[in-house]
Short mmCIF file of C-alpha atoms in Angstrom, two decimals:
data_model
loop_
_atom_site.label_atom_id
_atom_site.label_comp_id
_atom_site.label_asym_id
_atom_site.label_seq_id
_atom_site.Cartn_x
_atom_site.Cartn_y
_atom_site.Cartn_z
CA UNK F 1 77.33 170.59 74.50
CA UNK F 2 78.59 173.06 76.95
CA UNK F 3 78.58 170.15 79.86
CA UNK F 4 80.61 168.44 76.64
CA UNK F 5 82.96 171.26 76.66
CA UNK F 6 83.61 171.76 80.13
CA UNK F 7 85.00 167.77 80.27
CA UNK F 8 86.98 168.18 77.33
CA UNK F 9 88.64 170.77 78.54
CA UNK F 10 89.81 169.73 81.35
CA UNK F 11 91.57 166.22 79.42
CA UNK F 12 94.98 166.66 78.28
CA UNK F 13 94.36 163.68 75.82
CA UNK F 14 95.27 164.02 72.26
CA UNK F 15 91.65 162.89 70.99
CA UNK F 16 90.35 165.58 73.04
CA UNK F 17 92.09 168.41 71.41
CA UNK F 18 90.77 167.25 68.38
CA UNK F 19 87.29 166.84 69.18
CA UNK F 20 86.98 170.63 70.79
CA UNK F 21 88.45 171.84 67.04
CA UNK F 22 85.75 169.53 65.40
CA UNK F 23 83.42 171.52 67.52
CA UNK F 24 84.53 174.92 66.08
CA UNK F 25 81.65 174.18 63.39
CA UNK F 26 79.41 175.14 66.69
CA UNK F 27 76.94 177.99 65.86
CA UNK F 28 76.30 179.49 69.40
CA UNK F 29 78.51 181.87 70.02
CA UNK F 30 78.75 181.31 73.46
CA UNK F 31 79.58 177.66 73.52
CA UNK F 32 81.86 178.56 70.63
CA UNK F 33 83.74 181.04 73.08
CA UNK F 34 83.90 178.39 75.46
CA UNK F 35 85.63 175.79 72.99
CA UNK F 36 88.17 178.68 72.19
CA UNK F 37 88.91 179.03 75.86
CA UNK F 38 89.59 175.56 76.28
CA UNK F 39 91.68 175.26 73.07
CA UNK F 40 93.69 178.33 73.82
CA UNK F 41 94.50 176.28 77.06
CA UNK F 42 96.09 173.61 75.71
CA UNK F 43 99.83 173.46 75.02
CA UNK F 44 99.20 171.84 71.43
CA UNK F 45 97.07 175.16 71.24
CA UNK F 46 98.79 176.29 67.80
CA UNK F 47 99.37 172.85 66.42
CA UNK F 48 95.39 171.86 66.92
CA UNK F 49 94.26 174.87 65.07
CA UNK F 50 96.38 175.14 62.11
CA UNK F 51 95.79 170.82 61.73
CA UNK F 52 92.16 172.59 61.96
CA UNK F 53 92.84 173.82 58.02
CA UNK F 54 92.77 169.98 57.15
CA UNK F 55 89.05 169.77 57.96
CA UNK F 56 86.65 169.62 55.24
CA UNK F 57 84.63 172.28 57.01
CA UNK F 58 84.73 175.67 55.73
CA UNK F 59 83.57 176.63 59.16
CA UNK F 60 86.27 174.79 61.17
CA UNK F 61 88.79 176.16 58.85
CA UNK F 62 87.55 179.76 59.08
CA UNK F 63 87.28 179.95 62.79
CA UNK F 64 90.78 178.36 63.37
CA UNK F 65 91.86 181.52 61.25
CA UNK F 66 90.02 184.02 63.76
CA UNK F 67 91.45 182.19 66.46
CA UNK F 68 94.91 181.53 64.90
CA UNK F 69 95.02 185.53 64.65
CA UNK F 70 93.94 186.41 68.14
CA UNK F 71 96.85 184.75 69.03
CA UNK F 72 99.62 187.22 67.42
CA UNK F 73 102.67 187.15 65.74
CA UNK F 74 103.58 183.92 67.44
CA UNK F 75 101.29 181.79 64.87
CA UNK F 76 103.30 183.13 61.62
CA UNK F 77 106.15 180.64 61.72
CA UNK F 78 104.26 178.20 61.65
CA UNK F 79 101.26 179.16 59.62
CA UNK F 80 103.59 180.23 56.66
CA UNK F 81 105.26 177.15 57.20
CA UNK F 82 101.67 174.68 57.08
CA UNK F 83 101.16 176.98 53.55
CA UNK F 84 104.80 175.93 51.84
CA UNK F 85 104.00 172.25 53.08
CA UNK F 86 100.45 171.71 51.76
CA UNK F 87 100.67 173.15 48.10
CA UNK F 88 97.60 170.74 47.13
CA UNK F 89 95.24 172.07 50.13
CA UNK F 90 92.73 175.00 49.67
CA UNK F 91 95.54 177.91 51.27
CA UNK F 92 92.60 180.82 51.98
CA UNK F 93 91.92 180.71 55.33
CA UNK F 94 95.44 180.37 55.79
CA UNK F 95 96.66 182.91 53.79
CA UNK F 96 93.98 184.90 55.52
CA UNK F 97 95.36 184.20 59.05
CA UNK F 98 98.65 186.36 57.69
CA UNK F 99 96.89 189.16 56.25
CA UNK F 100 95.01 189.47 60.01
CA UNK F 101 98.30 189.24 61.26
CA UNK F 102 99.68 193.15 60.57
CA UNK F 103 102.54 194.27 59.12
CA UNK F 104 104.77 191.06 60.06
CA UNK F 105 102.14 188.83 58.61
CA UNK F 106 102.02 190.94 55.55
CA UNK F 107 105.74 190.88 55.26
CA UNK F 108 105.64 187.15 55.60
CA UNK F 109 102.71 186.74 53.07
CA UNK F 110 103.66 189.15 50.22
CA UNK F 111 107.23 187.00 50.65
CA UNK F 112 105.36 183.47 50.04
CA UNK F 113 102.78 185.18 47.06
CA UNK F 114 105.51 184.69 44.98
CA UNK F 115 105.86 180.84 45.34
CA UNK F 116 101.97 179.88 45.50
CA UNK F 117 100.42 177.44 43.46
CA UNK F 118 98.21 179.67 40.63
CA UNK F 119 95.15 178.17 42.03
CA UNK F 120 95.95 180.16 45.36
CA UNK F 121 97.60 183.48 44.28
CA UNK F 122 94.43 185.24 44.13
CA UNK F 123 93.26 184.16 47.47
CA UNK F 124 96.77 185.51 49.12
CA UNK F 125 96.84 189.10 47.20
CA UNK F 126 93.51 189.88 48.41
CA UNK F 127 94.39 188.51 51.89
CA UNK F 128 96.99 190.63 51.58
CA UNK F 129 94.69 193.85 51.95
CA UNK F 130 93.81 192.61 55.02
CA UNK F 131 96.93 194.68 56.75
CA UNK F 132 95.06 197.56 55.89
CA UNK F 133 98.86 199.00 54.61
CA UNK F 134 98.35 200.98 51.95
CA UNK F 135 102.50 200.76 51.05
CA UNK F 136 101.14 197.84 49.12
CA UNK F 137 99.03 199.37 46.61
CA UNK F 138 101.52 199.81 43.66
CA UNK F 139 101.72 195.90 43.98
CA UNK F 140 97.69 195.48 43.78
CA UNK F 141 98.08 198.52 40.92
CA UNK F 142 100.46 196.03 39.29
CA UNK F 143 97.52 193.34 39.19
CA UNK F 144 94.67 195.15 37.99
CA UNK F 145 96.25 194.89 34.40
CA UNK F 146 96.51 190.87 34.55
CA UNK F 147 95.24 188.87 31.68
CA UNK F 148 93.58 186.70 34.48
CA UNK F 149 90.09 187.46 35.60
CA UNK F 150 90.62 186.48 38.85
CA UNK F 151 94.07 188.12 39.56
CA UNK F 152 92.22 191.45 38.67
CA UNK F 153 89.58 190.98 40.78
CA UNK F 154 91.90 189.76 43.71
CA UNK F 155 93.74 193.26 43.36
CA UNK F 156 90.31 195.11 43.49
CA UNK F 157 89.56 193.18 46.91
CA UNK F 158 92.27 193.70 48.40
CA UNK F 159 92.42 197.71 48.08
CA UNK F 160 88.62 197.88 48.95
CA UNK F 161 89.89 196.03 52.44
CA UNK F 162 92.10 199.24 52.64
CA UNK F 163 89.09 201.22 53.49
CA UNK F 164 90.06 205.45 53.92
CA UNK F 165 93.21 204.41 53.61
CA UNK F 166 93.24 203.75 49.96
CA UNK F 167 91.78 206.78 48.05
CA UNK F 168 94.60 208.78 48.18
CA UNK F 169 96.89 206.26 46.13
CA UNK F 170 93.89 205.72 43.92
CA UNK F 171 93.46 208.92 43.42
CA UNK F 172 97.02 209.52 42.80
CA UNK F 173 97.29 206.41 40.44
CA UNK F 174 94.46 208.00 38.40
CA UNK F 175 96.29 211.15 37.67
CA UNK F 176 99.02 209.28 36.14
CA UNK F 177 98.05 208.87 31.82
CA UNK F 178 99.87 205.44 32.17
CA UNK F 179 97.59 203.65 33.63
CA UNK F 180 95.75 200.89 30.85
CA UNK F 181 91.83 201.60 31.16
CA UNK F 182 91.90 197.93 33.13
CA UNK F 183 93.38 199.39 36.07
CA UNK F 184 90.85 202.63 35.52
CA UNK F 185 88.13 200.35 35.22
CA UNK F 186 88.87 198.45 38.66
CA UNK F 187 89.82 201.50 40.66
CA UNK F 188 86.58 203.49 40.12
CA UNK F 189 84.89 199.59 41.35
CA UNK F 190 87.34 200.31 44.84
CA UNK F 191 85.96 203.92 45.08
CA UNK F 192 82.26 202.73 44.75
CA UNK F 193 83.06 200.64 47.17
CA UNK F 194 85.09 203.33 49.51
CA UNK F 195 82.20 206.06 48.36
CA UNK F 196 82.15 207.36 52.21
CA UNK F 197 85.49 208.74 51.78
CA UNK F 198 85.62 209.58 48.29
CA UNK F 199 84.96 213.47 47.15
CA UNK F 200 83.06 213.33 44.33
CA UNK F 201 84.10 216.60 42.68
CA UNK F 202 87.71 214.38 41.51
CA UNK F 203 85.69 211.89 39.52
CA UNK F 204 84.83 214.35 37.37
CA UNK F 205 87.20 214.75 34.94
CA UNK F 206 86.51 210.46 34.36
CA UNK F 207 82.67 211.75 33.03
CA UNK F 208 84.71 212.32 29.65
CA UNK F 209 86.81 209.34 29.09
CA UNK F 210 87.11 207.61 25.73
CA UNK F 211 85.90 204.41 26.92
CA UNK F 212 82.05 204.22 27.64
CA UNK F 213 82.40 201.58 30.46
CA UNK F 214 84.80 203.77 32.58
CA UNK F 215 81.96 206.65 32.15
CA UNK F 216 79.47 204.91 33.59
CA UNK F 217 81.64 203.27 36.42
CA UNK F 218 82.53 207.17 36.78
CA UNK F 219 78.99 208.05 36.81
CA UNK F 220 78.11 204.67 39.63
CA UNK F 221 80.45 206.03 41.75
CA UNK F 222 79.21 210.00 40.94
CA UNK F 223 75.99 208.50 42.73
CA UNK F 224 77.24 206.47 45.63
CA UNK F 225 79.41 209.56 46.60
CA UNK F 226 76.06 211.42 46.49
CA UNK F 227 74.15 209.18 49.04
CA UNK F 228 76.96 210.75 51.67
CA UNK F 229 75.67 212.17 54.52
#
């Protein structure tokens, strides 16, 4: 494969472009560094890797996103423009190439969350996280209370991706007596998960809530927080 590689590379054919993106599926991480080199030196470079979200592949499609974001800003024109275009296609990895992308891509994602297809909404919010900006959290807040399932649990991904940076606006959010026990619920799940930064000593007060589940996700997280160094 490598000597495979090598040749490829060095054709400016249209079939060959394609053929090094059809090897993306290529477990060896060196020969799969290789094919990104060769890709990245293509003028079609951009063009090859988003047509790379057409494969049937999750593979293909989720190392075109790694790639696709190692290549900056650059790639959100047209990535948010592939998304608007291809309503019927599975959008995740693409919608995850714009949360990898920083605060532009977030700016450009949280902008097309509010035309996606239902089947793809979840996908984008937790993508979403990906910025690591925590400025989003009242939106994620805002989701936790869905009737959907899957919006709720798309919310609770995407402020676990937040890491350190979101237990101070959970924290905050849980001193507020508006919140439904939903959004209680799912925001002691995001401090289990984010137990190496949490303090344990603020959970307390959560040990004597009305509602039995949000005790014991109180006491889960109690634990984790304990396991601390």
């Amino acid at each position: 494969k490598e000597t495979m590689v090598r040749d490829l590379s060095q054709s400016s054919e249209d079939k060959s472009g394609k053929i090094l993106v059809h090897l993306l599926d290529e477990e060896t991480d060196l020969i799969k560094r290789d094919i990104a080199m060769a890709i990245k030196r293509r003028p079609d470079c951009i063009e090859l890797l988003i047509d790379a979200f057409d494969s049937s592949f999750w593979t293909i499609k989720k190392s075109a996103a790694f790639f696709l974001a190692s290549l900056g800003e650059k790639v959100i024109s047209p990535v948010s423009a592939y998304i608007k275009n291809h309503p019927d296609q599975d959008l995740f990895w693409p919608l995850e190439t714009l949360g990898m992308l920083g605060s532009k891509g977030g700016v450009a994602l949280k902008n097309l969350l509010k035309k996606l297809p239902a089947k793809d909404l979840g996908a984008g919010i937790s993508a979403l996280g990906n910025t690591g900006d925590a400025s989003y959290f009242p939106f994620f807040l805002s989701f936790l209370k869905d009737p959907c399932w899957q919006f709720r649990k798309a919310a609770f991904k995407a402020i676990s991706r937040l890491g350190k940076r979101g237990v101070a606006p959970i924290f905050t959010a849980l001193k507020n007596r508006k919140l439904v026990d939903d959004q209680i619920f799912w925001l002691l799940k995001c401090l289990n998960e984010l137990s190496p930064y949490v303090n344990g000593k603020e959970i307390l007060p959560l040990l004597e809530h009305g509602e039995e589940e949000i005790r014991l996700q109180a006491v889960r997280v109690m634990g984790m927080c304990q396991k601390n160094p």
